[in-house]
CSV table of C-alpha atoms in Angstrom, one decimal:
chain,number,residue,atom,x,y,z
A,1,UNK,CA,112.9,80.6,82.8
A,2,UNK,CA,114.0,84.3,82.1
A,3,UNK,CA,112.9,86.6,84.7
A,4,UNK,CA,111.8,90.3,83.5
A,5,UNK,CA,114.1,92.7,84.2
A,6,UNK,CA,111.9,96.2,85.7
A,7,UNK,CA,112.1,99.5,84.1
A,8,UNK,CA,111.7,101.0,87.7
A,9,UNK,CA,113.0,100.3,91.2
A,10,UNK,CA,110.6,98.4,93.0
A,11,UNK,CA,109.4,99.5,96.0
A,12,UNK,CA,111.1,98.5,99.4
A,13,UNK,CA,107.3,98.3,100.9
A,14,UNK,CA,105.2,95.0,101.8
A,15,UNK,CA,101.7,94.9,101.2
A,16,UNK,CA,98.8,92.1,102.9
A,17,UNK,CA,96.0,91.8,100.1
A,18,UNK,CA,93.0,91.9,102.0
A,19,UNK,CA,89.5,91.9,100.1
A,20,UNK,CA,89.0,91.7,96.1
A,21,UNK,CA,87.8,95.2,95.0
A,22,UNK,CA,87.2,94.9,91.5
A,23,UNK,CA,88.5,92.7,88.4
A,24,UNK,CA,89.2,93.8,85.0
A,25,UNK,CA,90.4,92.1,81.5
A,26,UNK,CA,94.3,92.3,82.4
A,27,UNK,CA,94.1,93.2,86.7
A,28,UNK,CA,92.3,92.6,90.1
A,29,UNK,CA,92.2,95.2,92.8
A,30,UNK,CA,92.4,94.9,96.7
A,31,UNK,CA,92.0,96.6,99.6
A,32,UNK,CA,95.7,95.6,101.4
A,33,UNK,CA,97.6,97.2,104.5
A,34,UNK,CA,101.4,98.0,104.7
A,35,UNK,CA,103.5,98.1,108.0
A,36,UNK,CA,105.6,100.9,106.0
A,37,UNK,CA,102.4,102.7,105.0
A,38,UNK,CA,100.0,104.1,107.7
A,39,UNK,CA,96.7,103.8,106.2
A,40,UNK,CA,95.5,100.9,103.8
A,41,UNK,CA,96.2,101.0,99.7
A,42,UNK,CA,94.5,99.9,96.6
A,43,UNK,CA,96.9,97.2,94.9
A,44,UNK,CA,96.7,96.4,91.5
A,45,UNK,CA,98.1,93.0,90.3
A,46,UNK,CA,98.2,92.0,86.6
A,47,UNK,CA,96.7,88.3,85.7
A,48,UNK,CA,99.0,85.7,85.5
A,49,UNK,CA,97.7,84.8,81.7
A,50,UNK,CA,98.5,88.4,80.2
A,51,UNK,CA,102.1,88.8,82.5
A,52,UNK,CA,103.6,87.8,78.6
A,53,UNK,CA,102.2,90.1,76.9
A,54,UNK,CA,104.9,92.7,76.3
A,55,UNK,CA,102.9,95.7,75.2
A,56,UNK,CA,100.4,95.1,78.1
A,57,UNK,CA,103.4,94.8,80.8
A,58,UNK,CA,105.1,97.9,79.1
A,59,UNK,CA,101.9,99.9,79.1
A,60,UNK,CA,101.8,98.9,83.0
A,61,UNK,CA,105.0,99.7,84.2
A,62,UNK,CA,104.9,102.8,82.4
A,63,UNK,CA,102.3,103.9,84.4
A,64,UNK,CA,104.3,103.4,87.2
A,65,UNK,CA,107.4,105.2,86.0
A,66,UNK,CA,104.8,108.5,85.2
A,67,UNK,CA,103.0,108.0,88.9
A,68,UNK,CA,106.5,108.3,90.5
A,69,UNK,CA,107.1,111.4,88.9
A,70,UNK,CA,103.9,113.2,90.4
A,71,UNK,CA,103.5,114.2,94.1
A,72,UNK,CA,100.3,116.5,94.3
A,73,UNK,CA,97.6,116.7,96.5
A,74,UNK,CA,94.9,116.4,94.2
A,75,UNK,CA,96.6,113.5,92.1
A,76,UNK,CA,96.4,110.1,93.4
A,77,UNK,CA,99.3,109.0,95.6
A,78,UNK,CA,101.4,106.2,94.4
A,79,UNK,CA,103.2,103.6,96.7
A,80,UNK,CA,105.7,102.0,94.4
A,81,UNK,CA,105.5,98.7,92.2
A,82,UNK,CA,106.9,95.5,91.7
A,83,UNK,CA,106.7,91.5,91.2
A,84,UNK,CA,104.5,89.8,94.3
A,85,UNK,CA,104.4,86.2,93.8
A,86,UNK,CA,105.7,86.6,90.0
A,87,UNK,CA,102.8,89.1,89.5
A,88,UNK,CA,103.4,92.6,88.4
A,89,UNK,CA,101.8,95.0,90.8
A,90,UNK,CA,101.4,98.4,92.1
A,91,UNK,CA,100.1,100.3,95.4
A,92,UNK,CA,98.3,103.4,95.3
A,93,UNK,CA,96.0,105.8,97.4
A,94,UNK,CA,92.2,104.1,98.4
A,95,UNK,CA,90.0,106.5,97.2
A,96,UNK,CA,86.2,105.1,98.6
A,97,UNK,CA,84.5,108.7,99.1
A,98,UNK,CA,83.1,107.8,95.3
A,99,UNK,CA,83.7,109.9,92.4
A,100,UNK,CA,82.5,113.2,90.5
A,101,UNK,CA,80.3,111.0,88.3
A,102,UNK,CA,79.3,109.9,91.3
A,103,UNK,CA,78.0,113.2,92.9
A,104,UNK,CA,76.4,114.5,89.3
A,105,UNK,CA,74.5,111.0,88.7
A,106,UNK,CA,72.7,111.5,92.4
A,107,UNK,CA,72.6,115.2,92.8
A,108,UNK,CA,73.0,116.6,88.9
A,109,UNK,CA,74.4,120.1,88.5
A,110,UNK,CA,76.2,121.9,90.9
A,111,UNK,CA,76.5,125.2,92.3
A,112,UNK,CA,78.7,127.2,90.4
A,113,UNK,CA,80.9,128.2,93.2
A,114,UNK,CA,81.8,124.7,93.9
A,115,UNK,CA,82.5,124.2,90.1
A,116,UNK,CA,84.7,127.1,90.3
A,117,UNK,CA,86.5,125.4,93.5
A,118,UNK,CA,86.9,121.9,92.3
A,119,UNK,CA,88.0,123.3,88.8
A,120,UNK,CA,90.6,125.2,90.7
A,121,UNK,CA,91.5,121.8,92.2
A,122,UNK,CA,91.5,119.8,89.1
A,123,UNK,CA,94.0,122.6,87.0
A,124,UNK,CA,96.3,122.4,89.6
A,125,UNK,CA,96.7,119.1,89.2
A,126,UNK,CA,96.8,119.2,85.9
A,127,UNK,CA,99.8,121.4,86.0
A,128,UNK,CA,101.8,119.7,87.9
A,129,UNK,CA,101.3,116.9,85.5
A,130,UNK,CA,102.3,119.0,82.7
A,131,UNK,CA,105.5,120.6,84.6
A,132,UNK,CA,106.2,117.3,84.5
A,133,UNK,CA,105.6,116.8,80.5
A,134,UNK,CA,102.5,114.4,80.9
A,135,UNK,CA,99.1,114.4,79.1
A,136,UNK,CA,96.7,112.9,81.4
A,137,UNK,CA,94.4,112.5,77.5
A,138,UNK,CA,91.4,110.9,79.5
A,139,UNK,CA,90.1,113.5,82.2
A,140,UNK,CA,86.4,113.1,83.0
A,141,UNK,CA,84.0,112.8,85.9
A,142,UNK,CA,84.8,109.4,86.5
A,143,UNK,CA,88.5,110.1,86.8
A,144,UNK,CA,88.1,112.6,89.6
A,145,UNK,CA,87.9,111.1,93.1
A,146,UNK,CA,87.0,112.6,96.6
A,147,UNK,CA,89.4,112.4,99.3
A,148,UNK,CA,87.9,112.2,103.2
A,149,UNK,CA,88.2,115.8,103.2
A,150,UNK,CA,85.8,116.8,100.0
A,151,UNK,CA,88.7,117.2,97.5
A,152,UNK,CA,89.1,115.8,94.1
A,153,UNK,CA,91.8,114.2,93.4
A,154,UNK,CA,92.8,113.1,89.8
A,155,UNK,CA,93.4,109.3,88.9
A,156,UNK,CA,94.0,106.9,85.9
A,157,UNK,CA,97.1,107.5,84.0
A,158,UNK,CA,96.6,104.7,82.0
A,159,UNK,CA,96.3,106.1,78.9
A,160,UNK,CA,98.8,109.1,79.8
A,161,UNK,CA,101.1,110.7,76.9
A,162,UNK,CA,104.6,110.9,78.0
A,163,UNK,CA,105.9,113.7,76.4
A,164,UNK,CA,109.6,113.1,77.4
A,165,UNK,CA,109.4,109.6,76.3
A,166,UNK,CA,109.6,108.0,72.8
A,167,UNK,CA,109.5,104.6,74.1
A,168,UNK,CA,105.9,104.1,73.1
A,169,UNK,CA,104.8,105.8,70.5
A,170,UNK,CA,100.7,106.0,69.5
A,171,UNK,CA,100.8,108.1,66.7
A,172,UNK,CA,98.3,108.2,64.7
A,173,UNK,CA,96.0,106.2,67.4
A,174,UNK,CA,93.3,107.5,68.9
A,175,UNK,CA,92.9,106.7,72.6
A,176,UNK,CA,90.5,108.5,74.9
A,177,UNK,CA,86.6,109.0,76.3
A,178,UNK,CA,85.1,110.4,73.0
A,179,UNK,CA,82.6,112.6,75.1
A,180,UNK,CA,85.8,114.6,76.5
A,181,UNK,CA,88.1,114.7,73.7
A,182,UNK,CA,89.4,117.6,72.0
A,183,UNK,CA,89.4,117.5,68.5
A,184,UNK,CA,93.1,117.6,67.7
A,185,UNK,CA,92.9,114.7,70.1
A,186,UNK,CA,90.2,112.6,68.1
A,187,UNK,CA,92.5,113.5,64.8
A,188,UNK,CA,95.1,111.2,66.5
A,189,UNK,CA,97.6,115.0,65.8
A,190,UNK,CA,101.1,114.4,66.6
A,191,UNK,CA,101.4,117.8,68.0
A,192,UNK,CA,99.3,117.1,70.4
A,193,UNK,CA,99.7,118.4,73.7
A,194,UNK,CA,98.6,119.5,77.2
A,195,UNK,CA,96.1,121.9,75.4
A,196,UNK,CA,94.2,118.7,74.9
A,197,UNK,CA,93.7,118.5,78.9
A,198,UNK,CA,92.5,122.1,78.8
A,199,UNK,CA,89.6,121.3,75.7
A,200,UNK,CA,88.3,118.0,78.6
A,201,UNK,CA,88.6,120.6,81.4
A,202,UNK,CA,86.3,122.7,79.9
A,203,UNK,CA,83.8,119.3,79.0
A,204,UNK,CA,84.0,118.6,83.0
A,205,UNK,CA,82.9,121.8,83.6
A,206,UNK,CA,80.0,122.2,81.5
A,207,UNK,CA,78.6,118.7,82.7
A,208,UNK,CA,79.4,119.9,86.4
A,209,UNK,CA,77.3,123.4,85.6
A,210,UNK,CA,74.5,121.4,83.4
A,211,UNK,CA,74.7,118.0,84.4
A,212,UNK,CA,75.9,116.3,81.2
A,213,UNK,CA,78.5,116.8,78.5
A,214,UNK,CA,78.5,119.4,75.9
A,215,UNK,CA,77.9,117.0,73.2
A,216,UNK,CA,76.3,114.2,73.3
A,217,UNK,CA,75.1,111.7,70.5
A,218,UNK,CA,73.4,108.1,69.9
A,219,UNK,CA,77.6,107.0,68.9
A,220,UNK,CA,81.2,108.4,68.9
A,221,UNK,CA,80.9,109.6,65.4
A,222,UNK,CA,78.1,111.9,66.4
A,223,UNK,CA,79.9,113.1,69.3
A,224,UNK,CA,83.1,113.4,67.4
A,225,UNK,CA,81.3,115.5,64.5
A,226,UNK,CA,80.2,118.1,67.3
A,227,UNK,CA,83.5,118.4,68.8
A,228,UNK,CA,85.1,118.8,65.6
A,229,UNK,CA,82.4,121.1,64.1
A,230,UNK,CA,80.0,122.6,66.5
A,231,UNK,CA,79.4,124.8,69.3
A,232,UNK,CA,77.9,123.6,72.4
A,233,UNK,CA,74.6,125.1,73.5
A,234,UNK,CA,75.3,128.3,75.7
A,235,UNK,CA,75.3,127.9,79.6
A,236,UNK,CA,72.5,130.9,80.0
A,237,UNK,CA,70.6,129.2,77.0
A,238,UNK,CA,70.6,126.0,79.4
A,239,UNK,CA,69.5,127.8,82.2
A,240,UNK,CA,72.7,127.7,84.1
A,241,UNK,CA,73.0,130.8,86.9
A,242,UNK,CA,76.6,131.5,87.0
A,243,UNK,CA,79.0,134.7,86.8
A,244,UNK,CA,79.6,135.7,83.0
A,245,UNK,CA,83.1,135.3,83.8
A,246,UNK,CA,82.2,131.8,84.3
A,247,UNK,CA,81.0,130.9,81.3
A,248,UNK,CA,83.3,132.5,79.7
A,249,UNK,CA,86.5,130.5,80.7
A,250,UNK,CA,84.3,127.4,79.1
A,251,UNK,CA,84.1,129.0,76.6
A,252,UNK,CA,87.6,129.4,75.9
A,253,UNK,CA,88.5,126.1,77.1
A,254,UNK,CA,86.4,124.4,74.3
A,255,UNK,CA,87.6,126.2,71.7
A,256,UNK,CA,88.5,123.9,68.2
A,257,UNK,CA,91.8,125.1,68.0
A,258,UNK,CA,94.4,124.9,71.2
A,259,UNK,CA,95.9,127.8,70.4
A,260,UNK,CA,92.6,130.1,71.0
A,261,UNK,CA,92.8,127.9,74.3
A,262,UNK,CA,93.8,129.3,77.7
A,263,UNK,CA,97.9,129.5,77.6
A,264,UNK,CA,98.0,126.8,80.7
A,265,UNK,CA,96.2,125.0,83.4
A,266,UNK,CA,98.0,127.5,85.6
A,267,UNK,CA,96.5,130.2,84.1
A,268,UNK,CA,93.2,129.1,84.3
A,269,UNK,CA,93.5,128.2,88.1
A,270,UNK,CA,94.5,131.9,88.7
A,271,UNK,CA,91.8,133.3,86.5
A,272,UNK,CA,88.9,131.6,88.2
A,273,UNK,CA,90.3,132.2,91.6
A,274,UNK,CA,90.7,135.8,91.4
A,275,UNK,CA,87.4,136.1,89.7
A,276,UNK,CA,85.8,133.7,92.6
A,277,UNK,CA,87.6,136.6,95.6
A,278,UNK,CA,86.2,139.0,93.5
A,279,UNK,CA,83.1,138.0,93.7
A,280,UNK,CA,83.1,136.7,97.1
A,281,UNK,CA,85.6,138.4,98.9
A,282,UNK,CA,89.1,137.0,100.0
A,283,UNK,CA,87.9,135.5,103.4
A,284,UNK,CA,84.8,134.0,101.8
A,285,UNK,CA,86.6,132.5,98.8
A,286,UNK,CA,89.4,131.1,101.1
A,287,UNK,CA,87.1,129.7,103.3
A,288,UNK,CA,85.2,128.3,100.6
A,289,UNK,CA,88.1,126.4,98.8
A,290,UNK,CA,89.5,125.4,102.5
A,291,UNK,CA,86.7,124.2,103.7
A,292,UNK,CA,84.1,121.9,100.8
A,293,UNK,CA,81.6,120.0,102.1
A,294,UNK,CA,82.4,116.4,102.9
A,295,UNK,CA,81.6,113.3,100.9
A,296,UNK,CA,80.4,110.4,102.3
A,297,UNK,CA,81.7,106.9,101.9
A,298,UNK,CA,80.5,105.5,98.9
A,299,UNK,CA,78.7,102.4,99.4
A,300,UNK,CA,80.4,99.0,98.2
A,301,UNK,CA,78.5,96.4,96.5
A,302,UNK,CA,80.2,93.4,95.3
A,303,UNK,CA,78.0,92.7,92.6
A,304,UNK,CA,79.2,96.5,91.3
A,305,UNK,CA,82.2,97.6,92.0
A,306,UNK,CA,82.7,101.0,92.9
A,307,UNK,CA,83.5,103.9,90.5
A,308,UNK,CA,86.9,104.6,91.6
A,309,UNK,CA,87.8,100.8,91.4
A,310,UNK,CA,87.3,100.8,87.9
A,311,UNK,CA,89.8,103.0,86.9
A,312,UNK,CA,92.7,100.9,88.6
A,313,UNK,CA,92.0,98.0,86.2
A,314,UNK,CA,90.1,100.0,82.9
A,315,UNK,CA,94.1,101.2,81.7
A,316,UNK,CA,95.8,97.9,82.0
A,317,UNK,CA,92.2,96.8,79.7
A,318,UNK,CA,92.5,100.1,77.4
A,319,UNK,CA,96.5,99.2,76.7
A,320,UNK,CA,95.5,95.9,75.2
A,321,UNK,CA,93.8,97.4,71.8
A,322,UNK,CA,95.9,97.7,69.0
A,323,UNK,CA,93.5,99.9,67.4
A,324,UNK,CA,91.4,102.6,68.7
A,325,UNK,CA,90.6,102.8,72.9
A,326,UNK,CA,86.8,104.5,73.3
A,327,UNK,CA,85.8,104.4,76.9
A,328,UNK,CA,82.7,106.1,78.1
């Protein structure tokens, strides 16, 4: 029997799998503990029946290789990979404080200083991503995870553009969450980049501030349609009370064409947190994005897995369409 050879080093680290967390198409998930790590992991193992399947196994260790390239606070720490027990696996951060879905399916909108906070939190992950030349390509509520402290923190690269890899190519494919996709995005463009990021920034924060997407439709083709061809209703039309200067990066960041889109993730984490001391004062505003409110566990049930879980198994799933991946 030929034994794989990895496209990574694997990692030097020993994991016990303790209880199932959630089980997917392609992978399960488990709480386990490391002696070389001091608090416990999520571990993802592939199944045993799709461990031959080349593109799945690619589209997996890939992941890998782009997590070990990013060390952020507000993106999901990554432990290393490997083979346990001729299974491909990979260790990463346990997120259980739920998820921004989460919050806006029990609460709905949010004040718009905490949108201005947690958007700070999510372009500076974003970023650091792109310094790095990745395109996350599928950021949305349920891909933004609180940490014990009240922080998001942004997870599932699965679907991830590599831009300094030609390994794997998806031209011409369209892969995403159709209500958070920019429109060069759903035109499968080969020049697209990390403006694409900036176009689903802007959808997260217009369903933080109103409590659902900009578009929505009864399918993806009526979704699609509006992001390709209409403008969403105006925040102050929807009743939203928020600084004009507010509303008016979302506006930007959901513009049609990138280029009329804010020049960087960097940029827009500048913009709104000078415009957020300027509106509350430097000691406010600092103690504001210091200090967010906690989250509280979210509660587990087996019969439904938590948010967060899903995303550790919903890439390997995604990877295995030859076509066309829609999530919602």
């Amino acid at each position: 029997m030929t034994v794989r050879k990895l496209k990574f080093l694997p990692t030097k680290a020993t994991f016990k799998l303790g209880e199932q967390l959630g089980m997917g198409t392609v992978g399960v998930v488990y709480r386990a503990t490391s002696p070389d790590i001091d608090e416990p992991v999520a571990v993802k193992l592939l199944h045993p029946n799709v461990s031959g399947d080349e593109n799945i196994v690619n589209r997996f260790e890939r992941e890998i290789m782009i997590m070990e390239r990013l060390n952020h606070p507000h993106i999901v720490r990554h432990y290393g990979g490997g083979i346990m027990e001729g299974q491909h696996f990979y260790a990463m951060q346990l997120l259980d404080h739920g998820s921004l879905k989460d919050r806006l399916a029990k609460g709905g909108p949010l004040p718009w200083q905490i949108v201005t906070v947690y958007t700070i939190q999510i372009a500076s992950a974003l970023q650091h991503a792109h310094n790095h030349g990745i395109v996350h390509r599928d950021l949305k509520p349920s891909n933004l995870f609180f940490d014990a402290e009240g922080n998001l923190v942004l997870g599932d690269f699965g679907i991830a553009r590599d831009t300094h890899s030609a390994e794997i190519t998806d031209h011409g494919v369209t892969v995403g969450t159709y209500a958070y996709m920019a429109p060069e995005q759903i035109q499968a463009d080969a020049r697209m980049d990390y403006k694409a990021d900036l176009y689903s920034l802007g959808c997260v924060m217009y369903e933080m501030l109103t409590g659902h997407p900009p578009f929505t439709g009864a399918n993806f083709a009526q979704v699609w349609d509006q992001h390709l061809h209409h403008q969403p209703i105006g925040l102050r039309e929807k009743g939203v009370d928020c600084p004009e200067w507010l509303a008016k990066i979302v506006v930007q960041l959901l513009e049609k064409d990138p280029h009329d889109r804010p020049f960087s993730a960097r940029t827009v984490q500048g913009y709104l947190k000078q415009h957020l001391t300027d509106e509350l004062g430097e000691q406010q505003a600092d103690e504001l994005i210091e200090h967010l409110p906690e989250v509280p566990k979210a509660e587990y049930r087996r019969d439904e897995p938590r948010t967060w879980v899903l995303w550790l198994v919903l890439g390997a799933i995604a990877a295995g369409c030859a076509a066309m991946v829609l999530r919602s």
